[in-house]
PDB file of C-alpha atoms in Angstrom:
ATOM      1  CA  MET A  27       0.000   0.000   0.000  1.00 94.00           C
ATOM      2  CA  VAL A  28       1.158   3.552  -0.767  1.00 95.00           C
ATOM      3  CA  SER A  29      -0.154   6.547   1.191  1.00 95.00           C
ATOM      4  CA  GLU A  30       0.845  10.115   1.924  1.00 95.00           C
ATOM      5  CA  VAL A  31       1.314  10.723   5.647  1.00 97.00           C
ATOM      6  CA  ASP A  32       1.362  13.954   7.628  1.00 96.00           C
ATOM      7  CA  GLU A  33       4.218  13.233  10.034  1.00 98.00           C
ATOM      8  CA  LEU A  34       6.718  10.403  10.521  1.00 98.00           C
ATOM      9  CA  ASP A  35       8.857   9.299  13.476  1.00 97.00           C
ATOM     10  CA  ARG A  36      12.351   8.833  12.029  1.00 94.00           C
ATOM     11  CA  SER A  37      13.397   6.131  14.518  1.00 92.00           C
ATOM     12  CA  ASN A  38      10.640   3.570  13.934  1.00 92.00           C
ATOM     13  CA  LEU A  39       8.488   4.977  11.085  1.00 95.00           C
ATOM     14  CA  ALA A  40       5.311   5.282  13.137  1.00 96.00           C
ATOM     15  CA  CYS A  41       3.229   7.965  11.432  1.00 97.00           C
ATOM     16  CA  ILE A  42       0.031   9.989  11.423  1.00 98.00           C
ATOM     17  CA  PHE A  43      -2.291  10.482   8.469  1.00 95.00           C
ATOM     18  CA  GLY A  44      -5.608  12.269   7.954  1.00 93.00           C
ATOM     19  CA  ARG A  45      -4.781  15.605   9.571  1.00 92.00           C
ATOM     20  CA  ASN A  46      -6.414  18.808   8.449  1.00 83.00           C
ATOM     21  CA  PRO A  47      -3.722  21.120   7.009  1.00 76.00           C
ATOM     22  CA  GLU A  48      -3.473  24.409   8.897  1.00 70.00           C
ATOM     23  CA  GLY A  49      -5.342  27.276   7.254  1.00 61.00           C
ATOM     24  CA  THR A  50      -7.210  25.128   4.720  1.00 68.00           C
ATOM     25  CA  ALA A  51     -10.805  24.071   4.266  1.00 68.00           C
ATOM     26  CA  PRO A  52     -11.623  21.002   6.369  1.00 70.00           C
ATOM     27  CA  VAL A  53     -10.384  17.745   4.885  1.00 74.00           C
ATOM     28  CA  GLN A  54     -12.466  14.613   5.346  1.00 79.00           C
ATOM     29  CA  PRO A  55      -9.994  11.736   4.878  1.00 86.00           C
ATOM     30  CA  PRO A  56     -11.190   8.148   4.356  1.00 89.00           C
ATOM     31  CA  ILE A  57      -9.504   6.915   7.536  1.00 93.00           C
ATOM     32  CA  PRO A  58     -11.729   3.838   8.080  1.00 94.00           C
ATOM     33  CA  ARG A  59     -11.095   2.656   4.501  1.00 94.00           C
ATOM     34  CA  MET A  60      -7.367   3.346   4.822  1.00 94.00           C
ATOM     35  CA  ARG A  61      -7.276   1.238   8.009  1.00 94.00           C
ATOM     36  CA  GLU A  62      -8.918  -1.659   6.133  1.00 95.00           C
ATOM     37  CA  LEU A  63      -6.316  -1.393   3.377  1.00 95.00           C
ATOM     38  CA  LEU A  64      -3.480  -1.207   5.917  1.00 94.00           C
ATOM     39  CA  ASP A  65      -4.771  -4.309   7.687  1.00 93.00           C
ATOM     40  CA  ALA A  66      -4.873  -6.184   4.369  1.00 95.00           C
ATOM     41  CA  SER A  67      -1.388  -5.130   3.227  1.00 95.00           C
ATOM     42  CA  ASP A  68       2.003  -6.489   4.212  1.00 92.00           C
ATOM     43  CA  HIS A  69       3.893  -3.268   3.578  1.00 94.00           C
ATOM     44  CA  LEU A  70       3.251   0.484   3.684  1.00 95.00           C
ATOM     45  CA  ILE A  71       5.169   2.945   1.560  1.00 96.00           C
ATOM     46  CA  ALA A  72       4.697   6.238   3.401  1.00 97.00           C
ATOM     47  CA  LEU A  73       5.122   9.374   1.276  1.00 98.00           C
ATOM     48  CA  ILE A  74       6.163  12.580   3.041  1.00 98.00           C
ATOM     49  CA  ASP A  75       6.126  15.873   1.144  1.00 96.00           C
ATOM     50  CA  HIS A  76       8.753  17.709   3.218  1.00 96.00           C
ATOM     51  CA  PRO A  77      11.766  16.711   5.370  1.00 97.00           C
ATOM     52  CA  ASP A  78      10.441  18.872   8.262  1.00 97.00           C
ATOM     53  CA  LYS A  79       7.652  16.316   8.703  1.00 97.00           C
ATOM     54  CA  VAL A  80      10.174  13.634   9.696  1.00 98.00           C
ATOM     55  CA  VAL A  81      10.583  14.092  13.460  1.00 98.00           C
ATOM     56  CA  ASP A  82      12.163  12.539  16.551  1.00 97.00           C
ATOM     57  CA  ARG A  83       8.756  12.174  18.289  1.00 97.00           C
ATOM     58  CA  LEU A  84       5.269  12.521  16.784  1.00 98.00           C
ATOM     59  CA  ALA A  85       3.332  15.591  17.935  1.00 97.00           C
ATOM     60  CA  GLY A  86       0.191  17.531  17.070  1.00 95.00           C
ATOM     61  CA  ASP A  87      -3.181  16.004  16.195  1.00 95.00           C
ATOM     62  CA  ILE A  88      -4.457  12.458  15.781  1.00 97.00           C
ATOM     63  CA  PRO A  89      -7.721  12.312  13.799  1.00 96.00           C
ATOM     64  CA  VAL A  90     -10.247   9.794  15.160  1.00 97.00           C
ATOM     65  CA  PHE A  91     -13.443   8.643  13.423  1.00 96.00           C
ATOM     66  CA  ILE A  92     -16.284   7.950  15.866  1.00 96.00           C
ATOM     67  CA  ARG A  93     -19.903   6.857  15.476  1.00 95.00           C
ATOM     68  CA  ALA A  94     -22.246   9.847  15.397  1.00 89.00           C
ATOM     69  CA  ASP A  95     -24.808   8.302  17.739  1.00 91.00           C
ATOM     70  CA  ASP A  96     -23.751   9.161  21.280  1.00 89.00           C
ATOM     71  CA  TRP A  97     -20.743  11.036  19.899  1.00 90.00           C
ATOM     72  CA  GLU A  98     -20.644  13.245  22.994  1.00 91.00           C
ATOM     73  CA  ASP A  99     -20.195  10.219  25.279  1.00 95.00           C
ATOM     74  CA  THR A 100     -17.372   8.898  23.089  1.00 96.00           C
ATOM     75  CA  ALA A 101     -15.730  12.337  22.965  1.00 94.00           C
ATOM     76  CA  GLU A 102     -16.001  12.611  26.751  1.00 96.00           C
ATOM     77  CA  GLU A 103     -14.363   9.202  27.226  1.00 97.00           C
ATOM     78  CA  ILE A 104     -11.516  10.159  24.886  1.00 97.00           C
ATOM     79  CA  ASP A 105     -11.172  13.470  26.733  1.00 96.00           C
ATOM     80  CA  ASP A 106     -11.042  11.649  30.087  1.00 97.00           C
ATOM     81  CA  ARG A 107      -8.404   9.220  28.782  1.00 97.00           C
ATOM     82  CA  PHE A 108      -6.163  12.028  27.514  1.00 97.00           C
ATOM     83  CA  LEU A 109      -6.961  14.523  30.296  1.00 95.00           C
ATOM     84  CA  GLY A 110      -3.957  16.782  30.855  1.00 94.00           C
ATOM     85  CA  ASP A 111      -2.267  15.471  27.714  1.00 96.00           C
ATOM     86  CA  ALA A 112      -4.515  16.770  24.918  1.00 96.00           C
ATOM     87  CA  GLU A 113      -7.728  18.575  23.984  1.00 94.00           C
ATOM     88  CA  ILE A 114     -10.525  16.956  21.984  1.00 94.00           C
ATOM     89  CA  TRP A 115     -12.045  18.897  19.068  1.00 92.00           C
ATOM     90  CA  ARG A 116     -14.706  17.869  16.565  1.00 89.00           C
ATOM     91  CA  ARG A 117     -13.841  18.533  12.911  1.00 87.00           C
ATOM     92  CA  PRO A 118     -16.338  20.694  10.994  1.00 84.00           C
ATOM     93  CA  SER A 119     -17.530  20.191   7.430  1.00 81.00           C
ATOM     94  CA  LYS A 120     -16.936  23.926   6.835  1.00 77.00           C
ATOM     95  CA  GLY A 121     -15.118  26.667   8.674  1.00 72.00           C
ATOM     96  CA  THR A 122     -12.698  26.229  11.545  1.00 68.00           C
ATOM     97  CA  ALA A 123     -12.563  23.450  14.098  1.00 65.00           C
ATOM     98  CA  ASN A 124     -13.509  23.959  17.707  1.00 69.00           C
ATOM     99  CA  PRO A 125     -14.410  21.614  20.549  1.00 73.00           C
ATOM    100  CA  ARG A 126     -18.005  21.220  19.265  1.00 66.00           C
ATOM    101  CA  GLY A 127     -17.341  21.255  15.505  1.00 66.00           C
ATOM    102  CA  GLY A 128     -18.752  24.692  14.758  1.00 69.00           C
ATOM    103  CA  ASP A 129     -22.090  25.237  13.044  1.00 70.00           C
ATOM    104  CA  ARG A 130     -21.631  22.267  10.735  1.00 77.00           C
ATOM    105  CA  PRO A 131     -19.760  19.319  12.198  1.00 83.00           C
ATOM    106  CA  TYR A 132     -18.552  16.780   9.658  1.00 84.00           C
ATOM    107  CA  LEU A 133     -20.793  13.725   9.274  1.00 85.00           C
ATOM    108  CA  SER A 134     -19.687  10.961   6.895  1.00 85.00           C
ATOM    109  CA  ASN A 135     -22.016   8.927   4.697  1.00 83.00           C
ATOM    110  CA  ASP A 136     -21.562   6.119   7.219  1.00 87.00           C
ATOM    111  CA  GLY A 137     -22.686   8.335  10.112  1.00 89.00           C
ATOM    112  CA  GLU A 138     -19.308   9.163  11.631  1.00 93.00           C
ATOM    113  CA  HIS A 139     -17.762  12.322  13.068  1.00 92.00           C
ATOM    114  CA  ILE A 140     -14.053  13.129  13.131  1.00 92.00           C
ATOM    115  CA  LEU A 141     -12.537  14.143  16.436  1.00 93.00           C
ATOM    116  CA  GLU A 142      -9.033  15.497  16.719  1.00 93.00           C
ATOM    117  CA  ILE A 143      -6.945  14.592  19.742  1.00 96.00           C
ATOM    118  CA  ARG A 144      -4.834  17.762  19.879  1.00 95.00           C
ATOM    119  CA  PHE A 145      -1.584  17.404  21.779  1.00 96.00           C
ATOM    120  CA  ASP A 146       0.175  20.655  22.729  1.00 90.00           C
ATOM    121  CA  GLU A 147       3.525  18.938  22.464  1.00 91.00           C
ATOM    122  CA  THR A 148       4.521  15.388  21.579  1.00 96.00           C
ATOM    123  CA  LEU A 149       2.076  12.495  21.840  1.00 98.00           C
ATOM    124  CA  ARG A 150       1.572  11.606  25.494  1.00 96.00           C
ATOM    125  CA  LEU A 151      -0.420   9.295  27.707  1.00 97.00           C
ATOM    126  CA  ASP A 152      -0.892   9.626  31.457  1.00 95.00           C
ATOM    127  CA  GLY A 153       1.469  12.614  31.420  1.00 94.00           C
ATOM    128  CA  LYS A 154       4.325  10.564  29.962  1.00 95.00           C
ATOM    129  CA  ALA A 155       5.998  11.634  26.721  1.00 93.00           C
ATOM    130  CA  ASP A 156       8.073   8.461  26.495  1.00 92.00           C
ATOM    131  CA  VAL A 157       5.077   6.121  26.250  1.00 95.00           C
ATOM    132  CA  GLY A 158       5.029   3.831  23.215  1.00 95.00           C
ATOM    133  CA  TYR A 159       2.843   4.626  20.232  1.00 97.00           C
ATOM    134  CA  ARG A 160       1.203   1.185  20.514  1.00 96.00           C
ATOM    135  CA  GLU A 161      -0.027   2.138  23.999  1.00 97.00           C
ATOM    136  CA  ILE A 162      -1.499   5.385  22.680  1.00 98.00           C
ATOM    137  CA  ALA A 163      -3.199   3.555  19.792  1.00 98.00           C
ATOM    138  CA  ALA A 164      -4.581   0.931  22.198  1.00 98.00           C
ATOM    139  CA  ALA A 165      -5.903   3.659  24.522  1.00 98.00           C
ATOM    140  CA  ILE A 166      -7.847   5.146  21.591  1.00 98.00           C
ATOM    141  CA  GLU A 167      -9.084   1.809  20.232  1.00 98.00           C
ATOM    142  CA  GLU A 168     -10.434   0.548  23.568  1.00 98.00           C
ATOM    143  CA  ILE A 169     -12.965   3.387  23.805  1.00 98.00           C
ATOM    144  CA  PRO A 170     -16.494   2.361  22.740  1.00 97.00           C
ATOM    145  CA  GLY A 171     -17.676   4.290  19.677  1.00 97.00           C
ATOM    146  CA  VAL A 172     -14.230   4.667  18.075  1.00 98.00           C
ATOM    147  CA  VAL A 173     -14.266   3.451  14.461  1.00 97.00           C
ATOM    148  CA  ALA A 174     -10.697   4.230  13.311  1.00 97.00           C
ATOM    149  CA  HIS A 175      -7.806   6.634  13.904  1.00 98.00           C
ATOM    150  CA  GLY A 176      -4.869   8.085  11.989  1.00 97.00           C
ATOM    151  CA  LEU A 177      -1.956   6.838  14.138  1.00 98.00           C
ATOM    152  CA  ILE A 178      -0.138   4.136  12.164  1.00 97.00           C
ATOM    153  CA  VAL A 179       1.944   1.805  14.296  1.00 96.00           C
ATOM    154  CA  ARG A 180       3.094  -1.276  12.409  1.00 92.00           C
ATOM    155  CA  ALA A 181       5.965  -3.254  11.004  1.00 88.00           C
ATOM    156  CA  GLY A 182       6.673  -3.208   7.288  1.00 91.00           C
ATOM    157  CA  VAL A 183       7.041   0.507   6.551  1.00 94.00           C
ATOM    158  CA  THR A 184       9.297   2.240   4.044  1.00 96.00           C
ATOM    159  CA  ALA A 185       9.243   6.043   3.912  1.00 97.00           C
ATOM    160  CA  VAL A 186       9.960   8.152   0.846  1.00 98.00           C
ATOM    161  CA  VAL A 187      10.660  11.786   1.734  1.00 98.00           C
ATOM    162  CA  ALA A 188      10.561  14.582  -0.845  1.00 97.00           C
ATOM    163  CA  ALA A 189      13.747  16.533  -0.155  1.00 94.00           C
ATOM    164  CA  PRO A 190      15.367  19.444  -2.059  1.00 94.00           C
ATOM    165  CA  SER A 191      18.206  17.122  -3.087  1.00 95.00           C
ATOM    166  CA  GLY A 192      15.762  14.482  -4.356  1.00 96.00           C
ATOM    167  CA  PRO A 193      13.774  11.646  -2.795  1.00 97.00           C
ATOM    168  CA  GLN A 194      15.209  10.073   0.353  1.00 97.00           C
ATOM    169  CA  VAL A 195      14.258   6.524   1.321  1.00 97.00           C
ATOM    170  CA  ILE A 196      14.110   5.525   4.991  1.00 95.00           C
ATOM    171  CA  GLU A 197      13.825   1.834   5.821  1.00 90.00           C
ATOM    172  CA  GLN A 198      12.363   0.599   9.091  1.00 81.00           C
ATOM    173  CA  VAL A 199      15.156  -0.767  11.303  1.00 70.00           C
ATOM    174  CA  MET A 200      13.800  -0.408  14.853  1.00 63.00           C
ATOM    175  CA  PRO A 201      10.647  -2.116  16.085  1.00 61.00           C
ATOM    176  CA  VAL A 202       7.666   0.143  16.623  1.00 61.00           C
ATOM    177  CA  LEU A 203       6.949   0.576  20.315  1.00 56.00           C
TER     178      LEU A 203
END
């Protein structure tokens, strides 16, 4: 499978996809479908459009698809799980994001909203910045109502980074924690 990603951890090639680019109209990525394709594939070729997006520790937002029915309960559970580590915002279909999704929160054809777990700094869990990405992914996945998320933590990743000097290939050498 080949997919563009938003940010990549240089040490183990964990990555995030499906973010909404700053200052643009809201993007509604097909995260649930991408997760199905990832589960069915043996290898991911992650495309990164700028070397600045290859980092020592992932930071920023993780998009999370949730079922629209009882979305507030799911959002509250995610907020409780990441309390002190991140804020939870609902992505709008138009305009700017805010905790409630603005006047027009995004609703997919399958009846799903997109929440953004917005970390001020690097990805954290229980106040710890050195927690493994698998633990963060598991903390998201165990919450009832979560359909899929944009944190990719898996073996079998090759990254291709668009750099001024030409494409750079990064092979996965460390296990993803």
